[in-house]
CSV table of C-alpha atoms in Angstrom, one decimal:
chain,number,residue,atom,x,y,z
Z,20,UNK,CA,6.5,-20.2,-11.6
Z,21,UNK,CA,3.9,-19.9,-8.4
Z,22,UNK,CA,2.1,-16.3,-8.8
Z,23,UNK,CA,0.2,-15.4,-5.2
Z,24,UNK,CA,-3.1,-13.0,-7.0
Z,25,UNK,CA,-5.6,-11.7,-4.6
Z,26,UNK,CA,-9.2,-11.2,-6.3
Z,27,UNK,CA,-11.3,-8.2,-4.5
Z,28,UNK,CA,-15.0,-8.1,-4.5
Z,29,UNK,CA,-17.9,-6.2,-2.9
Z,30,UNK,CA,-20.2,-8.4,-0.7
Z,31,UNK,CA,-23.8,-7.8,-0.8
Z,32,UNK,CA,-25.3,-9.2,2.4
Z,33,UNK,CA,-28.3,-9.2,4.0
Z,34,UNK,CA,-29.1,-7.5,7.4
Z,35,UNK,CA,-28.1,-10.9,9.8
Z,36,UNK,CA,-25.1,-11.2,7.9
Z,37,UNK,CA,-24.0,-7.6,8.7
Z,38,UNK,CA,-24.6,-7.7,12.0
Z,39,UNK,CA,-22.6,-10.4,11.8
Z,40,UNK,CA,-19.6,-9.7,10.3
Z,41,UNK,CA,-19.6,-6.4,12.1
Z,42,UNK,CA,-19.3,-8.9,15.8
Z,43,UNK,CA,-17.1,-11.6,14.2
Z,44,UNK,CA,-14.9,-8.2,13.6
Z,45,UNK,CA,-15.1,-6.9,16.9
Z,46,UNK,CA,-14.2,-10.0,18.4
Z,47,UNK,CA,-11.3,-10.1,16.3
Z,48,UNK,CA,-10.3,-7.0,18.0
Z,49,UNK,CA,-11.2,-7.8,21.2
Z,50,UNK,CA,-8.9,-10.8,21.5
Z,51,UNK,CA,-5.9,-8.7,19.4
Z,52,UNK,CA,-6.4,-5.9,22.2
Z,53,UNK,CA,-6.4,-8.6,25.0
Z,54,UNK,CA,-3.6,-10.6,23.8
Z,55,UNK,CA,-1.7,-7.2,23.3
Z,56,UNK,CA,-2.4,-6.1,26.6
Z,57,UNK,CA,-1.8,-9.8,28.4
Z,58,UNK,CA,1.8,-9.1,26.6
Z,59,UNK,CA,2.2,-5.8,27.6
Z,60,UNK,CA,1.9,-6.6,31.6
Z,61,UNK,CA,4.0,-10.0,31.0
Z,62,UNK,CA,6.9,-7.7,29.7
Z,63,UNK,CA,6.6,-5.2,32.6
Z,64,UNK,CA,6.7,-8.1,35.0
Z,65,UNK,CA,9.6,-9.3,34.0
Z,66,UNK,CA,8.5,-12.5,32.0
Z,67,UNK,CA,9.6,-13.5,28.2
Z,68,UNK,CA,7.8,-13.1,25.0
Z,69,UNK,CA,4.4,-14.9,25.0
Z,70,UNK,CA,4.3,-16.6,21.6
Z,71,UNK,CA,1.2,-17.8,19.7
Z,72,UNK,CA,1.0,-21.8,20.9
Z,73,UNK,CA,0.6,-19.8,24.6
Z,74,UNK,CA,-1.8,-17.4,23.5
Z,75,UNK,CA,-4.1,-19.6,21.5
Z,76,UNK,CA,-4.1,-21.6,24.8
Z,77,UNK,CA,-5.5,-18.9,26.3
Z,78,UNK,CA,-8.2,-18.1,23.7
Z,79,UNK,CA,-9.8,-21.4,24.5
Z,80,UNK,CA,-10.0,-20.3,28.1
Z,81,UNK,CA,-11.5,-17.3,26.9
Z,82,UNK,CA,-14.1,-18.5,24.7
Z,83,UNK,CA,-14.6,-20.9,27.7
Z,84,UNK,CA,-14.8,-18.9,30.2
Z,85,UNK,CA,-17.9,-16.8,32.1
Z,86,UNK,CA,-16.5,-12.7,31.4
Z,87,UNK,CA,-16.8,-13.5,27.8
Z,88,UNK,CA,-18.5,-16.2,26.4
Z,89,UNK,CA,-19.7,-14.6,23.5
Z,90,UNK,CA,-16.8,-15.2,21.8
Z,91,UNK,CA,-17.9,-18.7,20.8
Z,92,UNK,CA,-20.6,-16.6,18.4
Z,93,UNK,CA,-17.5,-15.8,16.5
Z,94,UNK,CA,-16.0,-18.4,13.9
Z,95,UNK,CA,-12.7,-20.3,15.4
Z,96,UNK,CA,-9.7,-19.8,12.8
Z,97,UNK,CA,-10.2,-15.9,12.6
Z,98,UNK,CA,-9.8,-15.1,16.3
Z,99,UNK,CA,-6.4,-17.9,15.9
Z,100,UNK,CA,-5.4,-15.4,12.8
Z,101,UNK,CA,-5.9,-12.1,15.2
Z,102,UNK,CA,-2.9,-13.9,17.8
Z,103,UNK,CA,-1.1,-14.5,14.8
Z,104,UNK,CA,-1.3,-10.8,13.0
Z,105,UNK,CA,0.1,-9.7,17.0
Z,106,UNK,CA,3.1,-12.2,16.5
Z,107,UNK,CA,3.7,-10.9,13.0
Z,108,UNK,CA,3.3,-7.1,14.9
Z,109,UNK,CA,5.8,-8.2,17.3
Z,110,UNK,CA,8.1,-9.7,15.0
Z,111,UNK,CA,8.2,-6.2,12.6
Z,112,UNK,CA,9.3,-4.2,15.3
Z,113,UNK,CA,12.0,-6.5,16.7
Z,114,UNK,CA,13.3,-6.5,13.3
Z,115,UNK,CA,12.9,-2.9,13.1
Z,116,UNK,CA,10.6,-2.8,10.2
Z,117,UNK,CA,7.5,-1.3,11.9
Z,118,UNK,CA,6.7,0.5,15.5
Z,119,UNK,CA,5.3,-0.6,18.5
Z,120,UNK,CA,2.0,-2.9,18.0
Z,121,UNK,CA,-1.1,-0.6,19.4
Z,122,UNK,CA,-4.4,-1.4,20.4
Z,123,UNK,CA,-7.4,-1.3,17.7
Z,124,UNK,CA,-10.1,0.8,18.0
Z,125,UNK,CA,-13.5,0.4,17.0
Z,126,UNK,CA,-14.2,1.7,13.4
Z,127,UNK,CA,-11.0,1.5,12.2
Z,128,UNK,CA,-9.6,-1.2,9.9
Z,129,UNK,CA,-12.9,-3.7,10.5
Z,130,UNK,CA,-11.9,-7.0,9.2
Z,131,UNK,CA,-11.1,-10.8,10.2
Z,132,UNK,CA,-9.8,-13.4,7.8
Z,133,UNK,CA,-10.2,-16.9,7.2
Z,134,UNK,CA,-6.7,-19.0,6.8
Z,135,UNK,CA,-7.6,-21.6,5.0
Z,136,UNK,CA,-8.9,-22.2,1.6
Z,137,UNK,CA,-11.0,-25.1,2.6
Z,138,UNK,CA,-13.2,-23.0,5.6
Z,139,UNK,CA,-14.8,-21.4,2.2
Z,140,UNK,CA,-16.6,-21.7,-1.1
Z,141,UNK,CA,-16.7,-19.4,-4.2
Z,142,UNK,CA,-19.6,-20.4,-5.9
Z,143,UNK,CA,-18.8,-18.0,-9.2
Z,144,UNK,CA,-21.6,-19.1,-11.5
Z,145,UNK,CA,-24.1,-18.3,-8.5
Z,146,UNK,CA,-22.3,-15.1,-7.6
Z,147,UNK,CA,-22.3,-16.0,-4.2
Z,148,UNK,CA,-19.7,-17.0,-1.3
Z,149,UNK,CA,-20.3,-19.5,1.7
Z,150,UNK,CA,-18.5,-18.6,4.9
Z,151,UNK,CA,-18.6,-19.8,7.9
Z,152,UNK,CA,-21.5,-19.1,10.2
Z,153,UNK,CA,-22.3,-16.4,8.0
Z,154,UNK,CA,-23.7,-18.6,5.2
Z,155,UNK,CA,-24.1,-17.7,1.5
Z,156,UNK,CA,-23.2,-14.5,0.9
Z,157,UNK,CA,-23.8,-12.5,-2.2
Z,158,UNK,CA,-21.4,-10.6,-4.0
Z,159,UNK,CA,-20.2,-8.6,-7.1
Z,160,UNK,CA,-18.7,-11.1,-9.7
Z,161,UNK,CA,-16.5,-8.9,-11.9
Z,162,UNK,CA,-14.1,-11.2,-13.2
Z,163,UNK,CA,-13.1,-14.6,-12.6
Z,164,UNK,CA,-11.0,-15.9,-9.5
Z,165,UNK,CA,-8.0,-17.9,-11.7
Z,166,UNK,CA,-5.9,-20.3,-8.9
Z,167,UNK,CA,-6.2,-22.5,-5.9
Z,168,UNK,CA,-7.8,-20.1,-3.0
Z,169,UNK,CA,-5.6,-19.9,-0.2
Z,170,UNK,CA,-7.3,-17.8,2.2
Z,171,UNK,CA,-10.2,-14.8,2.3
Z,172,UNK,CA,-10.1,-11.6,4.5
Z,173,UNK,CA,-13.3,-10.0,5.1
Z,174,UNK,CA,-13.3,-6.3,5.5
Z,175,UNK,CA,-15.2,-3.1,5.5
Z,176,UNK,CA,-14.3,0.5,4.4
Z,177,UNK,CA,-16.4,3.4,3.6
Z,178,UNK,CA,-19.4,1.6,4.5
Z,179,UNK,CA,-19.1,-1.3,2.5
Z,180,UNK,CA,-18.1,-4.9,2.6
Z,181,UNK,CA,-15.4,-6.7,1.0
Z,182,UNK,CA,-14.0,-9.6,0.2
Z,183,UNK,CA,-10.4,-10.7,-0.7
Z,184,UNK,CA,-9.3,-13.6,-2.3
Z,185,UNK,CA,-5.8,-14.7,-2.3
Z,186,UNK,CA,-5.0,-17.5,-4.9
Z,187,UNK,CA,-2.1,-19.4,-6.0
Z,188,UNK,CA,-1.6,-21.0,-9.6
Z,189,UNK,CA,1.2,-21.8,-11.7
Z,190,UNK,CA,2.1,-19.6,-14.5
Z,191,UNK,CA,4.7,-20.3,-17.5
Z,192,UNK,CA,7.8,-18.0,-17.1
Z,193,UNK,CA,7.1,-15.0,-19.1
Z,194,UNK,CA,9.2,-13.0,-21.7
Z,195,UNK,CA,8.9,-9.5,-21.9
Z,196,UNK,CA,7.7,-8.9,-25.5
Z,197,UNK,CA,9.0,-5.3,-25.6
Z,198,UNK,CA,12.7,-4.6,-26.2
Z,199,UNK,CA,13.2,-0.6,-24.8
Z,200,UNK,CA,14.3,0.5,-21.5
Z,201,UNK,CA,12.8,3.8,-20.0
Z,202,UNK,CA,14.0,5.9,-16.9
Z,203,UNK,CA,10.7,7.4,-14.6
Z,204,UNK,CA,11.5,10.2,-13.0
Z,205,UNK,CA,8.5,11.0,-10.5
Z,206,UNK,CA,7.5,14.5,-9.2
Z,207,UNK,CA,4.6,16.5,-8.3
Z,208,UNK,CA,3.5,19.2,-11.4
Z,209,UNK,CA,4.2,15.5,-13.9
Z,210,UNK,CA,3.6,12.5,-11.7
Z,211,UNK,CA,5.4,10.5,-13.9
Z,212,UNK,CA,8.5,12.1,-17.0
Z,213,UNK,CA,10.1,9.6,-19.0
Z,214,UNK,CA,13.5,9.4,-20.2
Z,215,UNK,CA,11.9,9.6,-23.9
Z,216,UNK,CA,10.5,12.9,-23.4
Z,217,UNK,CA,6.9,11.8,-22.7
Z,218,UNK,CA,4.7,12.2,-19.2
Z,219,UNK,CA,2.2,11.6,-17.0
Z,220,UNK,CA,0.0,14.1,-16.1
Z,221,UNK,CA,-1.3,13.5,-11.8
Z,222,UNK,CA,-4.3,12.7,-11.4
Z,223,UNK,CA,-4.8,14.9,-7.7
Z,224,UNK,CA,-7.9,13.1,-6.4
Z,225,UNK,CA,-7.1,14.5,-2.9
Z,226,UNK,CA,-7.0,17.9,-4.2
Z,227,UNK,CA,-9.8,17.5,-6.1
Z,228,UNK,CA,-12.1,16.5,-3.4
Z,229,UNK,CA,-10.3,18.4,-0.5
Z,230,UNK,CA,-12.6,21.4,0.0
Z,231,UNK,CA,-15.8,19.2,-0.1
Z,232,UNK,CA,-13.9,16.6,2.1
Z,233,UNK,CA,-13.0,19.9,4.9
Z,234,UNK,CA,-16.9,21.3,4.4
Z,235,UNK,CA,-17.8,17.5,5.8
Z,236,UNK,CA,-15.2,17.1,8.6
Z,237,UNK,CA,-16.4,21.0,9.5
Z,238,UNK,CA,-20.0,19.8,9.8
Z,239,UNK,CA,-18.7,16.8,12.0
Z,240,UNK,CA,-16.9,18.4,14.2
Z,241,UNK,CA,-20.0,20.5,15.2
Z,242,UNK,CA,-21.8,17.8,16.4
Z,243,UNK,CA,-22.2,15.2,19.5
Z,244,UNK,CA,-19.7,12.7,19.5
Z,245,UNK,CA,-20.7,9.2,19.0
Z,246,UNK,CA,-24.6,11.2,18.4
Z,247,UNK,CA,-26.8,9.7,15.3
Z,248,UNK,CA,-25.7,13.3,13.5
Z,249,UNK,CA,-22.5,12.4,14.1
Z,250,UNK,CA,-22.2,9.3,12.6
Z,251,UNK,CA,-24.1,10.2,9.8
Z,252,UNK,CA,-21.4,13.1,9.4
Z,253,UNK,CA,-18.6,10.4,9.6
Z,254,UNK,CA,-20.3,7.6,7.2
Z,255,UNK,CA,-20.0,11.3,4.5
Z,256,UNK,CA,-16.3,11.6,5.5
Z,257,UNK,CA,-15.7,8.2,4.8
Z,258,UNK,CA,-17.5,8.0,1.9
Z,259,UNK,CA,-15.1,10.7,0.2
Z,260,UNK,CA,-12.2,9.1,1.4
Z,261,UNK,CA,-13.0,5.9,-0.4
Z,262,UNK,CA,-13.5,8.0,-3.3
Z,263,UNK,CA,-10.3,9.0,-3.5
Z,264,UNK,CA,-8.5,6.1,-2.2
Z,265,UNK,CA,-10.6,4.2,-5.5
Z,266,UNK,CA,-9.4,7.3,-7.8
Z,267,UNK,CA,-5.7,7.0,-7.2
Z,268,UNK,CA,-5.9,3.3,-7.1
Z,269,UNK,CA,-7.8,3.4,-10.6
Z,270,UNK,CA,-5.5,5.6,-11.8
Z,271,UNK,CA,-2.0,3.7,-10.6
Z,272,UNK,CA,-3.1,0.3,-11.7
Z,273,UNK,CA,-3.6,1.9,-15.5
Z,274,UNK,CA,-0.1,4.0,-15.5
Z,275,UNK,CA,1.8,0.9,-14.0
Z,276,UNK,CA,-0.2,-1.7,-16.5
Z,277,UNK,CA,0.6,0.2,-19.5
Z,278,UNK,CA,4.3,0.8,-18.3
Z,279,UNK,CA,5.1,-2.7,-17.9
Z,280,UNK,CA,3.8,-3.6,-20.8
Z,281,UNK,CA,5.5,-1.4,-23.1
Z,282,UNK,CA,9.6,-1.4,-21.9
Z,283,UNK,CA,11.0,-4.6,-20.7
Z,284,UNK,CA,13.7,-2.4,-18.4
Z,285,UNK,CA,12.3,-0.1,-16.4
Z,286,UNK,CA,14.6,2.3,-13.9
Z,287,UNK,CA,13.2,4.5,-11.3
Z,288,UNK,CA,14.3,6.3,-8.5
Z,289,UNK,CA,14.8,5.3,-4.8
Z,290,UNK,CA,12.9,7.3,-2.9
Z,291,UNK,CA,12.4,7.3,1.0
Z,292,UNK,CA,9.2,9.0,0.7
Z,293,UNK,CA,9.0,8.5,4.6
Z,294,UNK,CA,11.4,11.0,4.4
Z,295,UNK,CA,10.3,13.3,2.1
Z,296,UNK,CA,6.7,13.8,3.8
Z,297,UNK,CA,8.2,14.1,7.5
Z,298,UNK,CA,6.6,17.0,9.1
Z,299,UNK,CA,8.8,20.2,9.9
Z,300,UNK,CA,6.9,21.6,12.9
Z,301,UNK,CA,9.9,20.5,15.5
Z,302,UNK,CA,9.2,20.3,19.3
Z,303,UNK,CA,9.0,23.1,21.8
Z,304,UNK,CA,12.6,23.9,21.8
Z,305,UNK,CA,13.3,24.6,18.2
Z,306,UNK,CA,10.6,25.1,16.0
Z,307,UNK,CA,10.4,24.5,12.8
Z,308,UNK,CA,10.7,26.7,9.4
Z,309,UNK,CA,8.0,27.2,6.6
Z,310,UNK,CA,5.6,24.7,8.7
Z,311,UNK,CA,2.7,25.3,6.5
Z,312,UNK,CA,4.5,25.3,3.1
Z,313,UNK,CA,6.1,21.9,4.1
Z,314,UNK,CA,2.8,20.3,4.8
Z,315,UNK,CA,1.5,21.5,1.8
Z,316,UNK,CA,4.6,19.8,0.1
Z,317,UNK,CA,4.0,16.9,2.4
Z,318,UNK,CA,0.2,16.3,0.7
Z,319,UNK,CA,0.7,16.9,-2.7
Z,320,UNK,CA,3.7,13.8,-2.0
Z,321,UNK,CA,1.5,11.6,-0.2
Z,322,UNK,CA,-1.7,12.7,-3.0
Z,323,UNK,CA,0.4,11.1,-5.8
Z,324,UNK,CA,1.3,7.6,-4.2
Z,325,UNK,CA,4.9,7.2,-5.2
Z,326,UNK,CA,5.1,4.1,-2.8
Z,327,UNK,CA,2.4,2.4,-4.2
Z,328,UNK,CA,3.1,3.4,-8.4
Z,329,UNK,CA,6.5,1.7,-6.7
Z,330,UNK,CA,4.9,-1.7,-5.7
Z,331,UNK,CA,3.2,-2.6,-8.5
Z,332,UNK,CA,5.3,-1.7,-10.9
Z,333,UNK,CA,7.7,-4.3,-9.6
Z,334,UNK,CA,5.5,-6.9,-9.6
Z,335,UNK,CA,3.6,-6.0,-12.4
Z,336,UNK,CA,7.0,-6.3,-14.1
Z,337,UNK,CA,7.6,-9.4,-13.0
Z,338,UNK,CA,4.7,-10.7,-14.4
Z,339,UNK,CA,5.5,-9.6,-17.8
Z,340,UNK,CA,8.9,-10.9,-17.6
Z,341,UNK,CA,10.6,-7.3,-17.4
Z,342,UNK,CA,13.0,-5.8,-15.0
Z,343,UNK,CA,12.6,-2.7,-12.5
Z,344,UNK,CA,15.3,-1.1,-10.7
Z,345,UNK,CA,15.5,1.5,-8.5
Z,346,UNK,CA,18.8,3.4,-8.3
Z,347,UNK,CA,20.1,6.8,-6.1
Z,348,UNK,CA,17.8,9.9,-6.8
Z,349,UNK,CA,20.2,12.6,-5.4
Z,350,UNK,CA,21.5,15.0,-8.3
Z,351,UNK,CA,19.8,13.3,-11.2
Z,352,UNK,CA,18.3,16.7,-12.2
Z,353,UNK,CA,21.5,18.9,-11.5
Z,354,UNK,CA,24.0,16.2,-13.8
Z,355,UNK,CA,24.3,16.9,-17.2
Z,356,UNK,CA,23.3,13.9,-19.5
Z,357,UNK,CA,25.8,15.4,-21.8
Z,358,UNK,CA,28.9,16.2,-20.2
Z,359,UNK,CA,28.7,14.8,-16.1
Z,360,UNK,CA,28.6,18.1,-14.6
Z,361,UNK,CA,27.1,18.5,-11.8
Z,362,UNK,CA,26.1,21.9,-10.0
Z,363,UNK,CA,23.2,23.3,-8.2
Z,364,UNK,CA,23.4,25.9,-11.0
Z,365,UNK,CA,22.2,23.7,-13.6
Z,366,UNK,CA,18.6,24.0,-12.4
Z,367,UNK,CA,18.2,27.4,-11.4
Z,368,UNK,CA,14.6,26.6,-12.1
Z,369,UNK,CA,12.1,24.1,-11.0
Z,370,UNK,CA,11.4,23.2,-15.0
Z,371,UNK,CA,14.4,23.9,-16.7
Z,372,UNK,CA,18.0,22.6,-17.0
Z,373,UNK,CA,20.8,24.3,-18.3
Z,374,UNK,CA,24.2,23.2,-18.2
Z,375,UNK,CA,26.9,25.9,-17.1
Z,376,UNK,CA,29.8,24.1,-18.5
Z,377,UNK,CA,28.4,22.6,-21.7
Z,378,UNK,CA,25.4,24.6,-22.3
Z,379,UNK,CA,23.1,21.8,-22.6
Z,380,UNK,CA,19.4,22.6,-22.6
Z,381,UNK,CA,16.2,20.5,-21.3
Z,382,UNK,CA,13.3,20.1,-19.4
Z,383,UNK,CA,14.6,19.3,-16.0
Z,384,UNK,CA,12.6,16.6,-15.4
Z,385,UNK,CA,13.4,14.6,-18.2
Z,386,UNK,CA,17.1,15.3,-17.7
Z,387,UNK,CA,16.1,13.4,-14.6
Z,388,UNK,CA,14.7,10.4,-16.1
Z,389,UNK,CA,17.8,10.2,-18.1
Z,390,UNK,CA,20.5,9.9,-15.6
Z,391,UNK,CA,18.0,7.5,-13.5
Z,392,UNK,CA,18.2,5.6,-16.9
Z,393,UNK,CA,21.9,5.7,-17.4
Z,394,UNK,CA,22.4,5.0,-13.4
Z,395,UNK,CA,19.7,1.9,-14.2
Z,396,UNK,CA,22.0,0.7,-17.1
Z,397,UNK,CA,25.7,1.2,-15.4
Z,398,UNK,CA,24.0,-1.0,-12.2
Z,399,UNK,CA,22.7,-3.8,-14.4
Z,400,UNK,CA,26.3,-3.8,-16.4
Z,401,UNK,CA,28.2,-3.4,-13.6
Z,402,UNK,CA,26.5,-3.7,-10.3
Z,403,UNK,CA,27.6,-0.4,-9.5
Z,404,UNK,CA,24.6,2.4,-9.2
Z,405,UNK,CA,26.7,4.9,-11.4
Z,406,UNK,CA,26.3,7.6,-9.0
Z,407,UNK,CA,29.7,8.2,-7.8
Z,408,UNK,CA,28.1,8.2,-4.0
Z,409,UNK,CA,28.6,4.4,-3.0
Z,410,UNK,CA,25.4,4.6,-1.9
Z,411,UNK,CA,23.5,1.3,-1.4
Z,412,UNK,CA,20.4,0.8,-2.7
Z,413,UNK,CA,17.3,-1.9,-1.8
Z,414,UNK,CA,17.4,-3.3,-5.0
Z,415,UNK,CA,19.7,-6.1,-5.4
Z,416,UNK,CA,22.3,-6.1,-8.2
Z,417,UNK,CA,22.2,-8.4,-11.1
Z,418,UNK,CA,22.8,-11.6,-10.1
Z,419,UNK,CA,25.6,-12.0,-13.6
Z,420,UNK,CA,27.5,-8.7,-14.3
Z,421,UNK,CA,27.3,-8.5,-18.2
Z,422,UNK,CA,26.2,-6.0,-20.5
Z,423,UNK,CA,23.0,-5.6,-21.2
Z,424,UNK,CA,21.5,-6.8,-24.3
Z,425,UNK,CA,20.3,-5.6,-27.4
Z,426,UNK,CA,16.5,-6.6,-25.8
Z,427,UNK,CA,17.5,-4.4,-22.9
Z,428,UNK,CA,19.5,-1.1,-24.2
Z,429,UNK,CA,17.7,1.7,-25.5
Z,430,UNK,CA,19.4,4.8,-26.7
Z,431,UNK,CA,18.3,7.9,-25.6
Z,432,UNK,CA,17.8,10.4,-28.2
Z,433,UNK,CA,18.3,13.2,-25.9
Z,434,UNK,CA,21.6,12.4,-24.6
């Protein structure tokens, strides 16, 4: 089967080449912006969607013409990739998938991208990277790039410069060499309970690094916008962002690495954590109730990355030749594993469960991972999600309705 991998490294490049890529980003922006705006009064005029044939037209006149002519400083293909990433903006929110496109702004999301896998060379054994009109570029070779590169996206955060590789290669089908199924049952005081009992402590890196993060933003407030103090203040902020961006990313790739390695079925919950973190303030007519309790709520859900452990655990899964699904989460920690019964009463508690009918005892969270396991299992059978809502779910049923097999069924010992 074709696997798409992208390989991340950090350039090291000289001080040309950052003045460089910092333009070669800017003009990226520039012609996004331009082309955004060009699309914006087209529409208010009454005209039709300008697609990208049109547009790129118009970036030759640009680079052409006298108002901005240093735009032929920049490389070609990345400025065509900028009227491309507004197409793909447009296209997401006609199809409802994403809002309105907006303008960039400087210092925010730096980065432009070469399509094309033959506009580059990796040179691993020098540790180095030719691009164009930036040269030979240094960078951190921390593990091999495996595949046919496709295309490269050059990017900066938290001071720093970066370098994605996205490859293509083709991979024997795998088999999952485990044979257990596991329900996850995600949450905030475990980040992660599992159907056998077992969980995953969080790892909190926002929390951690909160007060030290508000001390900075404090100091930068204080000063001249746009000032030298300033932006040394910022280049701090950012700095401790990246550092918990790398934590929780660190910590996500081990959990979902060792997960899909060890259970070739793996059930967890769908979650609209969209939702979930929506603020509570209201507007100016009704206003809303435990604002500040909410929020707090609202950062310790974002602080663990559900949507992310989400992501790669389904293609990490994949990979190993294992199975995620992702069935209802309402009521799996007020149903009785035992008995069906389902009451608010169950978990009078935020840790325990205790069945009012049947008297059933357990940690409420993995009562949780249960039923997501048994809902997991009834959908794969069945194609039902064994909820008794009719809810549909985004994951697609099993494309032959059997029972699972031996390879695939794991008795609980707790039910």
């Amino acid at each position: 089967m074709q696997r798409m991998q992208a390989f991340k490294f950090e350039l090291m490049p000289n001080g040309e080449q950052r003045r460089d890529m910092r333009r070669f980003s800017g003009a990226c922006r520039f012609v996004y912006n331009k082309a955004l705006a060009l699309q914006k009064t087209n529409y208010e005029a009454g005209g039709k969607f300008i697609g990208y044939v049109a547009l790129a037209k118009s970036l030759t006149d640009w680079r052409n013409g006298t108002e901005t002519p240093w735009l032929k400083d920049a490389p070609c293909h990345p400025l065509q990739h900028a009227l491309k990433d507004l197409e793909r903006a447009y296209k997401n929110f006609f199809a409802k998938r994403a809002d309105f496109p907006r303008f960039k702004r400087k210092g925010s999301g730096e980065s432009f991208r070469y399509p094309d896998g033959k506009q580059f060379v990796v040179d691993q054994a020098n540790n180095r990277i030719k691009l164009p009109k930036l040269g030979w570029v240094r960078y951190r070779n921390s593990r091999d790039v495996l595949g046919q590169a496709k295309n490269i996206t050059i990017s900066q955060s938290g001071g720093k410069w970066y370098a994605s590789i996205q490859t293509e290669r083709e991979v024997p089908q795998s088999v999952p060499t485990a044979t257990t199924a596991i329900g996850i049952d995600v949450g905030i005081a475990r980040f992660a309970t599992m159907s056998d009992g077992s969980f995953i402590a969080p790892l909190n890196s926002f929390k951690k690094h909160q007060q030290r993060l508000a001390r900075y933003q404090r100091r930068m407030s204080r000063k001249v916008k746009f000032s030298n103090n300033w932006k040394k203040e910022k280049t701090k902020v950012q700095k401790v962002h990246a550092c918990i961006a790398n934590a929780r990313k660190d910590f996500l790739h081990k959990t979902t690495t060792t997960i899909s390695q060890n259970h070739a079925l793996v059930c967890i919950e769908d979650l609209q954590v969209g939702n979930m973190s929506r603020s509570s303030k209201g507007n100016s007519e009704q206003h809303g109730k435990q604002v500040s309790q909410k929020s707090g709520l609202n950062r310790a859900i974002l602080d663990q990355g559900w949507g992310e452990f989400r992501r790669q655990l389904e293609y990490k899964m994949a990979w190993s030749g294992g199975m995620l699904l992702a069935v209802p989460a309402h009521h799996t920690s007020q149903t009785c594993p035992c008995c069906g019964h389902v009451a608010k009463e169950n978990r009078l508690k935020q840790a325990a469960f205790l069945c009012v009918d049947c008297g059933y005892a357990e940690n409420a969270d993995v009562v949780g991972a249960i039923n997501v396991l048994g809902r997991g299992q009834r959908l794969l059978a069945c194609g039902e999600d064994g909820s008794g809502r009719g809810r549909k779910t985004t994951t697609k049923p099993a494309s032959v309705k059997q029972e699972p097999t031996e390879a695939t069924m794991h008795e609980v010992s707790h039910a």
